[in-house]
Amino acid sequence: CAIYDCGSDSFKKKKKEKMEKTINEHFSSGDHINALFISHFDEDHINGISLLIKNFHVDKIYLPILSKSQKILLSFTEKDRDTLSFIEDPVKYISKTIGIKKKALLFFLLDQRKIII
């Protein structure tokens, strides 16, 4: 299966518990996810990524490329530390989150037609 974005504004209060419940309603433990696409780095599009990649096998994660200035701008508007860590360095964040036992390939999308590996 493929997933496009993994977050919501409705998880602001009791975020983790609500998000875990919602994710577990749609997936069973150990389910295989072929691709996770992140359209952009707003919290409501990525605040479920750590739960998803910790609990399920995700083969490929597709992310937009951010310039340094875009990352700086987002750092002023984003309050959630987990989200900030992901925006700052997605490779480091995902490696830390999934640990050494699991592997996922990251693809950075330059635009809708080109993929940089």
Protein backbone atom coordinates (compact mmCIF):
# COMPACT_ATOMS: atom_id res chain seq x y z
CA CYS A 1 0.00 0.00 0.00
CA ALA A 2 0.99 3.63 -0.30
CA ILE A 3 0.28 6.50 2.08
CA TYR A 4 0.11 10.17 1.19
CA ASP A 5 0.93 12.31 4.25
CA CYS A 6 0.48 11.06 7.79
CA GLY A 7 -0.77 13.65 10.22
CA SER A 8 -3.69 15.73 11.36
CA ASP A 9 -4.60 18.91 13.23
CA SER A 10 -7.10 16.90 15.28
CA PHE A 11 -4.23 15.27 17.19
CA LYS A 12 -3.15 18.47 18.99
CA LYS A 13 -4.46 17.41 22.41
CA LYS A 14 -3.49 13.94 23.58
CA LYS A 15 -1.72 13.75 20.25
CA LYS A 16 0.12 10.48 20.67
CA GLU A 17 -2.80 8.42 22.03
CA LYS A 18 -5.27 9.63 19.40
CA MET A 19 -2.79 9.16 16.60
CA GLU A 20 -1.87 5.63 17.71
CA LYS A 21 -5.55 4.70 17.92
CA THR A 22 -6.27 6.09 14.44
CA ILE A 23 -3.24 4.41 12.86
CA ASN A 24 -4.06 1.08 14.55
CA GLU A 25 -7.64 1.27 13.24
CA HIS A 26 -6.28 1.31 9.69
CA PHE A 27 -3.25 -0.97 9.97
CA SER A 28 -2.30 -4.18 11.77
CA SER A 29 0.99 -4.56 13.59
CA GLY A 30 3.75 -5.44 11.15
CA ASP A 31 1.84 -4.35 8.05
CA HIS A 32 3.99 -3.53 5.05
CA ILE A 33 3.84 -0.06 3.52
CA ASN A 34 5.44 0.18 0.08
CA ALA A 35 5.65 3.96 -0.07
CA LEU A 36 5.06 6.95 2.16
CA PHE A 37 4.74 10.28 0.35
CA ILE A 38 5.11 13.54 2.27
CA SER A 39 3.72 16.48 0.32
CA HIS A 40 5.15 19.20 2.56
CA PHE A 41 6.42 19.67 6.09
CA ASP A 42 3.48 21.25 7.90
CA GLU A 43 2.90 19.48 11.21
CA ASP A 44 -0.57 18.29 10.17
CA HIS A 45 1.06 16.40 7.30
CA ILE A 46 3.93 14.76 9.19
CA ASN A 47 3.07 14.51 12.90
CA GLY A 48 2.28 10.79 12.55
CA ILE A 49 5.45 9.78 10.72
CA SER A 50 7.37 8.55 13.76
CA LEU A 51 4.53 6.27 14.87
CA LEU A 52 4.12 4.96 11.35
CA ILE A 53 7.77 4.15 10.73
CA LYS A 54 8.30 2.72 14.23
CA ASN A 55 5.41 0.28 13.99
CA PHE A 56 5.32 -0.74 10.35
CA HIS A 57 7.77 -1.70 7.66
CA VAL A 58 8.05 1.25 5.26
CA ASP A 59 10.06 0.52 2.11
CA LYS A 60 10.37 3.99 0.61
CA ILE A 61 9.78 7.50 1.90
CA TYR A 62 9.38 10.31 -0.62
CA LEU A 63 10.09 13.84 0.63
CA PRO A 64 10.20 17.29 -0.94
CA ILE A 65 13.57 19.02 -0.96
CA LEU A 66 13.78 22.12 1.20
CA SER A 67 16.27 24.90 0.71
CA LYS A 68 18.15 26.22 3.71
CA SER A 69 15.97 29.35 3.74
CA GLN A 70 12.78 27.23 3.70
CA LYS A 71 14.06 25.24 6.68
CA ILE A 72 14.83 28.45 8.57
CA LEU A 73 11.37 29.85 7.82
CA LEU A 74 9.71 26.64 9.00
CA SER A 75 11.78 26.69 12.19
CA PHE A 76 10.12 30.00 13.13
CA THR A 77 6.59 28.78 12.50
CA GLU A 78 6.82 25.23 13.85
CA LYS A 79 6.58 24.60 17.61
CA ASP A 80 6.70 20.80 17.86
CA ARG A 81 10.27 19.54 18.54
CA ASP A 82 9.70 16.21 16.83
CA THR A 83 8.49 17.98 13.70
CA LEU A 84 11.42 20.42 13.83
CA SER A 85 13.90 17.54 14.07
CA PHE A 86 12.31 15.93 11.04
CA ILE A 87 12.40 19.16 9.02
CA GLU A 88 15.99 19.93 9.98
CA ASP A 89 17.41 16.55 8.96
CA PRO A 90 14.91 13.93 7.75
CA VAL A 91 17.62 11.32 7.13
CA LYS A 92 18.98 11.60 10.68
CA TYR A 93 15.49 11.72 12.19
CA ILE A 94 14.26 8.65 10.33
CA SER A 95 17.48 6.71 11.00
CA LYS A 96 17.17 7.49 14.71
CA THR A 97 13.44 6.67 14.78
CA ILE A 98 13.56 3.34 12.98
CA GLY A 99 16.88 2.22 14.47
CA ILE A 100 19.35 -0.16 12.91
CA LYS A 101 16.99 -3.16 12.70
CA LYS A 102 14.80 -1.66 9.98
CA LYS A 103 15.71 0.04 6.74
CA ALA A 104 13.87 2.49 4.52
CA LEU A 105 14.98 4.22 1.36
CA LEU A 106 14.57 7.98 1.20
CA PHE A 107 13.85 9.73 -2.06
CA PHE A 108 13.92 13.49 -2.27
CA LEU A 109 11.53 14.97 -4.80
CA LEU A 110 12.86 17.95 -6.69
CA ASP A 111 9.57 18.38 -8.47
CA GLN A 112 6.75 16.11 -9.56
CA ARG A 113 8.75 14.64 -12.42
CA LYS A 114 12.28 14.24 -11.08
CA ILE A 115 13.53 12.06 -8.28
CA ILE A 116 16.94 12.44 -6.70
CA ILE A 117 18.27 9.35 -4.97
